[in-house]
PDB file of C-alpha atoms in Angstrom:
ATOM      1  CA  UNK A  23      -2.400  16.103   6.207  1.00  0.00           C
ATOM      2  CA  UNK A  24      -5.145  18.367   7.782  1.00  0.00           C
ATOM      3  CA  UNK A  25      -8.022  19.599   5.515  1.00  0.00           C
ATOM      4  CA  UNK A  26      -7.736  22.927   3.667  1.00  0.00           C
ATOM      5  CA  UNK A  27     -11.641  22.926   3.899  1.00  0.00           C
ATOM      6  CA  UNK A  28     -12.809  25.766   6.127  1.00  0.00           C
ATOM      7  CA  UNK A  29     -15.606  25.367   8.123  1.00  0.00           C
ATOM      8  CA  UNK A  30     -16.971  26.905  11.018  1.00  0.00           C
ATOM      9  CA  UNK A  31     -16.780  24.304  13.638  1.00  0.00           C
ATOM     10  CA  UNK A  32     -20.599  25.192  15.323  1.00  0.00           C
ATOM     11  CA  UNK A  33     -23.955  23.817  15.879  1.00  0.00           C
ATOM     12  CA  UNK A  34     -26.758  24.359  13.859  1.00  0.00           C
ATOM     13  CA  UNK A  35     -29.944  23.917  14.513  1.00  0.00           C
ATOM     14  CA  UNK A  36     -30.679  21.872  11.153  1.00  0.00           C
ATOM     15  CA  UNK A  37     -27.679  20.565   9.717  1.00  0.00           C
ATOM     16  CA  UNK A  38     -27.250  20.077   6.464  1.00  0.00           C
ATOM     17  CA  UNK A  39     -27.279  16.408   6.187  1.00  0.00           C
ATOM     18  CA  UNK A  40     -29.810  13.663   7.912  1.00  0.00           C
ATOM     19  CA  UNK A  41     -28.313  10.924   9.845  1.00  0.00           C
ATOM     20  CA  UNK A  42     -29.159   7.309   9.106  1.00  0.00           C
ATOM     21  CA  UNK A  43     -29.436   5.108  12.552  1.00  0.00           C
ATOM     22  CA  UNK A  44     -28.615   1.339  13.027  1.00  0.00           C
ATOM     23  CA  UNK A  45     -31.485  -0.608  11.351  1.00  0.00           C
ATOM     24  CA  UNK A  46     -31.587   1.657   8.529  1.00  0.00           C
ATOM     25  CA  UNK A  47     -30.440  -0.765   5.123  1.00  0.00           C
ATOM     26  CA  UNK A  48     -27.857   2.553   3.885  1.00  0.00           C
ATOM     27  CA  UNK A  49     -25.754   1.543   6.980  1.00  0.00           C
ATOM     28  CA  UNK A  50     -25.312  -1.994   5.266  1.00  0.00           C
ATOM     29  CA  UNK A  51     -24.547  -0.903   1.367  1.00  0.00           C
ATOM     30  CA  UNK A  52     -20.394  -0.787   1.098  1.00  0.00           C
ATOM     31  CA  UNK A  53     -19.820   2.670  -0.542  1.00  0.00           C
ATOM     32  CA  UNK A  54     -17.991   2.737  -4.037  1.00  0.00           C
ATOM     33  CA  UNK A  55     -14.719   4.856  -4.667  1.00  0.00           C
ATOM     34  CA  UNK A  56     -15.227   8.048  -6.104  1.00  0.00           C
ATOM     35  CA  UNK A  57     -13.847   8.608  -9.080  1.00  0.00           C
ATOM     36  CA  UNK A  58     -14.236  12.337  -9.418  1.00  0.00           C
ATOM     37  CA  UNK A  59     -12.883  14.991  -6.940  1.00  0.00           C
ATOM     38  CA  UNK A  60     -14.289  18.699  -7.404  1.00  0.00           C
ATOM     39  CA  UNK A  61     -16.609  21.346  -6.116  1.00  0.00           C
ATOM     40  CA  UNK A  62     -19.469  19.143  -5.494  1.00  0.00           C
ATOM     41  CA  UNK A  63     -17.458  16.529  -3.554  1.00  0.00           C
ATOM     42  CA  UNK A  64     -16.032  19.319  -1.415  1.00  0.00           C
ATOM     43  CA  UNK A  65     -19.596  20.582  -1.049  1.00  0.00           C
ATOM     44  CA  UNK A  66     -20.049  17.399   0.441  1.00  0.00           C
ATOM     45  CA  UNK A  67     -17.668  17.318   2.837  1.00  0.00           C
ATOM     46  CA  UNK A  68     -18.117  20.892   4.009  1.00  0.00           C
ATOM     47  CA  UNK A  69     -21.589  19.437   4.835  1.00  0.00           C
ATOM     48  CA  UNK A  70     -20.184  16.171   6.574  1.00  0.00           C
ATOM     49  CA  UNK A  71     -18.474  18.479   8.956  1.00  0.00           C
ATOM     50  CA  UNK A  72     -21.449  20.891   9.751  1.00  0.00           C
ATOM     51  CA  UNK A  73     -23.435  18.209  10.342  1.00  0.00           C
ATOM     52  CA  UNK A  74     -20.937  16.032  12.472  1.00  0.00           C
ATOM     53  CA  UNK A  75     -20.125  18.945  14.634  1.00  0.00           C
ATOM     54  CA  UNK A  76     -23.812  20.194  15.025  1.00  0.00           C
ATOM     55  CA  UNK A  77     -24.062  16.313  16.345  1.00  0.00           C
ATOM     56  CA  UNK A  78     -21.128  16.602  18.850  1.00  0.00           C
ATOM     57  CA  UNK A  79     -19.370  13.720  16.592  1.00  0.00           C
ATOM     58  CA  UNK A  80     -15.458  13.434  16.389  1.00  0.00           C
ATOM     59  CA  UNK A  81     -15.986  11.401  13.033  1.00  0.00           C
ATOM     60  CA  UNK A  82     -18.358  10.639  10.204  1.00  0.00           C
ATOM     61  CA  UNK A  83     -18.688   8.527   7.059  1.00  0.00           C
ATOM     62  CA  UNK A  84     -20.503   9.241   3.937  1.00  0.00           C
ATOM     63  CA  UNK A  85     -22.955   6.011   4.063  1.00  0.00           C
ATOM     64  CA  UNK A  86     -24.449   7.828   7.959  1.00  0.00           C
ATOM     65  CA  UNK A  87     -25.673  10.614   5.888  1.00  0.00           C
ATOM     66  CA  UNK A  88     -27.019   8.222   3.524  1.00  0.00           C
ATOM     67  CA  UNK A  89     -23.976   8.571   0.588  1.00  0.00           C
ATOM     68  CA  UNK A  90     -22.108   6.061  -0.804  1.00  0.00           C
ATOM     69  CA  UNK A  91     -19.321   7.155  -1.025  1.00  0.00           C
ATOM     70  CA  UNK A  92     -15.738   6.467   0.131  1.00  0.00           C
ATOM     71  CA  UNK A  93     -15.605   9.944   2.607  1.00  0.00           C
ATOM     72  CA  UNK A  94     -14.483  10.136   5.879  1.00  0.00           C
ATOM     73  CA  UNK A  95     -14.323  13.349   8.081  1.00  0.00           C
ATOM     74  CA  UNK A  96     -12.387  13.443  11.406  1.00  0.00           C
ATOM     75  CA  UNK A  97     -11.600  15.783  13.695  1.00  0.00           C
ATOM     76  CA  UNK A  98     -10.882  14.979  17.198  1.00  0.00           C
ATOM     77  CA  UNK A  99     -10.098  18.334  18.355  1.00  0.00           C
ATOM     78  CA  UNK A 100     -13.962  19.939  17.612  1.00  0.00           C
ATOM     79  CA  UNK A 101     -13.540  22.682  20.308  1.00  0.00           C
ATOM     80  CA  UNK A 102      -9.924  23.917  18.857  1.00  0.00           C
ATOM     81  CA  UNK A 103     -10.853  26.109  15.557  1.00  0.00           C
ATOM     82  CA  UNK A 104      -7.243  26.231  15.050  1.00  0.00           C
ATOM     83  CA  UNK A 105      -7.265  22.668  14.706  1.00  0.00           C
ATOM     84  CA  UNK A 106      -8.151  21.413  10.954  1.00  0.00           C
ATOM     85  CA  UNK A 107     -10.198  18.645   9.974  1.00  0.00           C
ATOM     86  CA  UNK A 108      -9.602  15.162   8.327  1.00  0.00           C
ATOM     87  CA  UNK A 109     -10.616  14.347   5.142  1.00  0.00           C
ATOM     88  CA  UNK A 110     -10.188  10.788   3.968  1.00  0.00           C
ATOM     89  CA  UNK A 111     -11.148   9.642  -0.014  1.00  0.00           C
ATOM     90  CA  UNK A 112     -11.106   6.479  -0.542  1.00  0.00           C
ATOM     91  CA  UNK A 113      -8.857   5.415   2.309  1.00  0.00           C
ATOM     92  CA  UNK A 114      -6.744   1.711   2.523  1.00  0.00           C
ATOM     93  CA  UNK A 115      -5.425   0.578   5.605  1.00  0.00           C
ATOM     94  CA  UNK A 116      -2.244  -0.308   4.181  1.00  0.00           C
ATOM     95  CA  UNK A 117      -0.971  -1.733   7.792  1.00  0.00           C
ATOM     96  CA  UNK A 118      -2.071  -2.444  11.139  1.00  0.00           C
ATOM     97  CA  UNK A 119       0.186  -3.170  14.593  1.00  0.00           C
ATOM     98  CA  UNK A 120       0.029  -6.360  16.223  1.00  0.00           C
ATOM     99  CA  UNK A 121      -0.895  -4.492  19.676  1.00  0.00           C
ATOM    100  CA  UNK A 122      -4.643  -4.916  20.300  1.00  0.00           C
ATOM    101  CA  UNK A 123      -6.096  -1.936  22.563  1.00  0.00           C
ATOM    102  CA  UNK A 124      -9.584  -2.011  23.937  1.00  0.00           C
ATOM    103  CA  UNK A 125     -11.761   1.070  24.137  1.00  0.00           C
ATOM    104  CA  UNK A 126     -15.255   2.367  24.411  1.00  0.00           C
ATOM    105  CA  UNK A 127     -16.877   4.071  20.784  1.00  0.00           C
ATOM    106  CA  UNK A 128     -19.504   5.335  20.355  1.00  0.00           C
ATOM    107  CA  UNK A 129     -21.644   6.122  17.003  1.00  0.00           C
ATOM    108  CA  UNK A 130     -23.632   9.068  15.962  1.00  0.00           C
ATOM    109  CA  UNK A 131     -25.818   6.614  13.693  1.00  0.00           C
ATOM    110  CA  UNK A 132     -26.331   4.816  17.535  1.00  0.00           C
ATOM    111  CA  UNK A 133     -26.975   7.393  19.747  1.00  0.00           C
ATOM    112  CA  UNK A 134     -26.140   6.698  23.464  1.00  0.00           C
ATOM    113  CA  UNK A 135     -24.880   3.530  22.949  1.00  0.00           C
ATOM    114  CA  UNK A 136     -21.118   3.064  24.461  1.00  0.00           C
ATOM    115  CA  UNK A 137     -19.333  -0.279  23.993  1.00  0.00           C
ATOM    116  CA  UNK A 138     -15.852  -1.883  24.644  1.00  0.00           C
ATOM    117  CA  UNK A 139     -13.959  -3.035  21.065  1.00  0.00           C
ATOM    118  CA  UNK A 140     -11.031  -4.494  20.201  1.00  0.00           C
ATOM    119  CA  UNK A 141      -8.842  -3.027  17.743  1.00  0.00           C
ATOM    120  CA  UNK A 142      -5.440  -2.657  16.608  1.00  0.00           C
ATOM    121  CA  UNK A 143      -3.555   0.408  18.325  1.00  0.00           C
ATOM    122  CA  UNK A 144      -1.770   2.144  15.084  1.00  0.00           C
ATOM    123  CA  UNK A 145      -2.503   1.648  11.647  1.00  0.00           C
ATOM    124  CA  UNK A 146      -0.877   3.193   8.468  1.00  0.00           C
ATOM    125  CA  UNK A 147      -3.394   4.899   5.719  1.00  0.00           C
ATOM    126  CA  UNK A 148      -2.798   6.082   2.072  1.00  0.00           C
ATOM    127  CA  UNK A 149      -5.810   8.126   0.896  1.00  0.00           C
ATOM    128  CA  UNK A 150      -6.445  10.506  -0.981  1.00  0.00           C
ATOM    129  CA  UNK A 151      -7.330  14.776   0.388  1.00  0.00           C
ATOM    130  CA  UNK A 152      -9.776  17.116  -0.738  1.00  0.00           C
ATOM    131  CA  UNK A 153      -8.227  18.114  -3.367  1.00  0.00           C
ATOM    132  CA  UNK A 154      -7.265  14.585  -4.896  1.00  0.00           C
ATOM    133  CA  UNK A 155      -3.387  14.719  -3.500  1.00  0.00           C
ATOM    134  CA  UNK A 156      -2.380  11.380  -2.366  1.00  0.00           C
ATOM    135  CA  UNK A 157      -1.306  11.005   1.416  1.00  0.00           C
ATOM    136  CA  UNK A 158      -0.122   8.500   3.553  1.00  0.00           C
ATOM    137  CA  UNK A 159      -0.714   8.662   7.286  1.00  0.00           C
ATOM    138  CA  UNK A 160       0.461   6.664  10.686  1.00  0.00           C
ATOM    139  CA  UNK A 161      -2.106   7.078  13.260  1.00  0.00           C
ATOM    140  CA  UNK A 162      -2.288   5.798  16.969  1.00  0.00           C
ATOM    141  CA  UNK A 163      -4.489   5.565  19.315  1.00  0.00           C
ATOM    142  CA  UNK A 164      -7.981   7.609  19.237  1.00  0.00           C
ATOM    143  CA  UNK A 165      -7.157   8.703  15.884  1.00  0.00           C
ATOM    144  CA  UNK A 166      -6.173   4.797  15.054  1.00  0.00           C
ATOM    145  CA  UNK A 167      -9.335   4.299  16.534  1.00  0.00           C
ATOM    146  CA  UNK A 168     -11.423   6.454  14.721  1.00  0.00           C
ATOM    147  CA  UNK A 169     -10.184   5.832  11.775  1.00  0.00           C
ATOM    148  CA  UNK A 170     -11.039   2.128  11.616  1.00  0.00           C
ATOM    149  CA  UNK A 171     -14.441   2.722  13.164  1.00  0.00           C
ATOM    150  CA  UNK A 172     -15.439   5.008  10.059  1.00  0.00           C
ATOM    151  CA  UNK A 173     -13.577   2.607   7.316  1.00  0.00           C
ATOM    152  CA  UNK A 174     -16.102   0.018   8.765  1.00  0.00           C
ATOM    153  CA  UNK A 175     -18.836   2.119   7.585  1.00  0.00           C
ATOM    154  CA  UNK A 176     -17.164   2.212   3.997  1.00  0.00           C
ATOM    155  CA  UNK A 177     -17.945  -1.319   3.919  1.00  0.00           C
ATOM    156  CA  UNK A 178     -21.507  -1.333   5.794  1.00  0.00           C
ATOM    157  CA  UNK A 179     -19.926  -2.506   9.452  1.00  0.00           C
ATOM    158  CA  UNK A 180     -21.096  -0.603  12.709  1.00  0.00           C
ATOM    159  CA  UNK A 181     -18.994  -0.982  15.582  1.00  0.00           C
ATOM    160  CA  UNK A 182     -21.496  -3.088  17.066  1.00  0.00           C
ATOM    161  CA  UNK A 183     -21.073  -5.403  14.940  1.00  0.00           C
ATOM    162  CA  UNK A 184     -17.383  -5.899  16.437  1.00  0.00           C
ATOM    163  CA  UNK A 185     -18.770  -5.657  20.231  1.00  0.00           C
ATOM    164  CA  UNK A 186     -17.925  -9.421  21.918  1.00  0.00           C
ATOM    165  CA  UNK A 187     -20.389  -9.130  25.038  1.00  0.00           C
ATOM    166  CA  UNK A 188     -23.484  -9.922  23.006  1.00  0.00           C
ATOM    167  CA  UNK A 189     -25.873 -10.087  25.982  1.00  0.00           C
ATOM    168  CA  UNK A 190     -24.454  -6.254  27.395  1.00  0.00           C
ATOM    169  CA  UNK A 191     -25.060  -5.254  24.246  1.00  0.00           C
ATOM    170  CA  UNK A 192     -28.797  -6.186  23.566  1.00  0.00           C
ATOM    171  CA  UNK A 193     -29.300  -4.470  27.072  1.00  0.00           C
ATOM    172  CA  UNK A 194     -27.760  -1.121  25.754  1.00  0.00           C
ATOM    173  CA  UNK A 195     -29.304  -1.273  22.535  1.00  0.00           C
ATOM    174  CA  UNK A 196     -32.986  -1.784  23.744  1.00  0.00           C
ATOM    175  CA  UNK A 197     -32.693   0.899  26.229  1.00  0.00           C
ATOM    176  CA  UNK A 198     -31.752   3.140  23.836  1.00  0.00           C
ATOM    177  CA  UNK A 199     -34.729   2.054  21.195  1.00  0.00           C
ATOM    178  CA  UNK A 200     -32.267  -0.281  19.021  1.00  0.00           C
ATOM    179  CA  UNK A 201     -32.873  -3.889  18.128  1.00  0.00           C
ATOM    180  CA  UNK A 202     -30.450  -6.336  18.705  1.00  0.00           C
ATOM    181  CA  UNK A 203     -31.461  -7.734  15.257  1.00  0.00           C
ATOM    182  CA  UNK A 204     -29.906  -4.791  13.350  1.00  0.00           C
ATOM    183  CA  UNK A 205     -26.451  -6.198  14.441  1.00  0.00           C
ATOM    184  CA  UNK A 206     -24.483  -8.170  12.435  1.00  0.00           C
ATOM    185  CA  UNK A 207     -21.771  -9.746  14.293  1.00  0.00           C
ATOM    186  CA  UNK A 208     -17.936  -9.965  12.322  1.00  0.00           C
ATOM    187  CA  UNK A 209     -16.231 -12.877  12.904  1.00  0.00           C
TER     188      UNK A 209
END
C-alpha cells in the first residue's frame, strides 16, 4: 500500500539527512525493529524521502543515513508526484520465486558504481506502513529488486557484497575512490 506521507518529491540543496558510503562501519550494524510508530518515526521518513530524492535515489534504508532502524523508503516513480511512496517497517520476506533474474543496481551509499546481481524475480513482503497497519505485498521485478537490495541494508549487506565478478568489481570500486576491502562477499 502506497505511503500516506506527503512529500514534495524535489531536490534540495542540503538534505536533511547525511549519507553513509561503503567503508563506513554504520553500513555493517543490522538495524533493530522498531518498536514504536509515531510522529517522530514519520519525521523520519519524511526526511528519508527528501533526502533520497535530493540524491536521485529510487530507494533508501535507515542504516545509509546512519539509523538503525528497520525503514525502508521506495519509490520508483520519483518524477510522477501523483505517484506515492513506499514505506516499509520492519519488513520480512515471507517468500521468494525460484526464477533468478540478473540486473545492474546501483547504491546511493556507492556512488557511480553499477554492477550485475543475481536475485530472485518476485518476492512476497508483510510489513508494517507508516502508520503501524500491517500489509502484505507481491512485488516483481525492479520493485522485487529494490526491495531486497534495501532489506540487505537492514542486516548490514551492500549489494556488492552479492556482486560474483570480484576482479570487475575492484576495478569499479577504485575508480570511483572505494576499496575493495570494504566488501564483504555473501556466500
Amino acid at each position: 500500500m502506497p505511503s500516506e506521507i506527503a512529500v514534495e518529491k524535489k531536490k534540495l540543496k542540503n538534505p536533511p539527512l547525511q549519507l553513509h558510503y561503503l567503508g563506513d562501519r554504520v553500513l555493517r550494524q543490522p538495524a533493530k525493529r522498531i518498536t514504536k510508530i509515531d510522529d517522530e518515526l514519520r519525521q523520519l521518513v519524511r526526511e528519508m524521502l527528501q533526502t533520497m530524492y535530493s540524491k536521485d535515489g529510487i530507494g533508501l534504508a535507515a542504516p545509509q543515513v546512519g539509523v538503525h532502524k528497520q525503514l525502508i523508503v521506495i519509490d520508483l516513480e520519483p518524477d510522477n508526484p501523483a505517484n506515492p511512496p513506499l514505506v516499509l517497517i520492519n519488513p520480512t520476506i515471507k517468500q521468494v520465486s525460484k526464477e533468478i533474474c540478473v540486473a545492474q543496481e546501483g547504491c546511493l551509499s556507492i556512488p557511480n558504481v553499477y554492477m550485475d546481481v543475481k536475485r530472485p524475480e518476485t518476492v512476497e513482503v508483510s510489513y508494517k506502513d507508516e502508520y503501524g497497519r500491517p500489509q502484505t505485498l507481491k512485488a516483481k521485478d525492479l520493485l522485487a529488486r529494490c526491495i531486497q537490495h534495501e532489506m540487505d541494508h537492514l542486516n548490514g549487506v551492500v549489494f556488492v557484497d552479492r556482486v560474483d565478478n570480484s576482479l570487475t568489481l575492484a576495478q569499479e570500486l577504485s575508480k570511483n575512490g572505494f576499496s575493495y576491502q570494504a566488501v564483504k562477499p555473501v556466500a
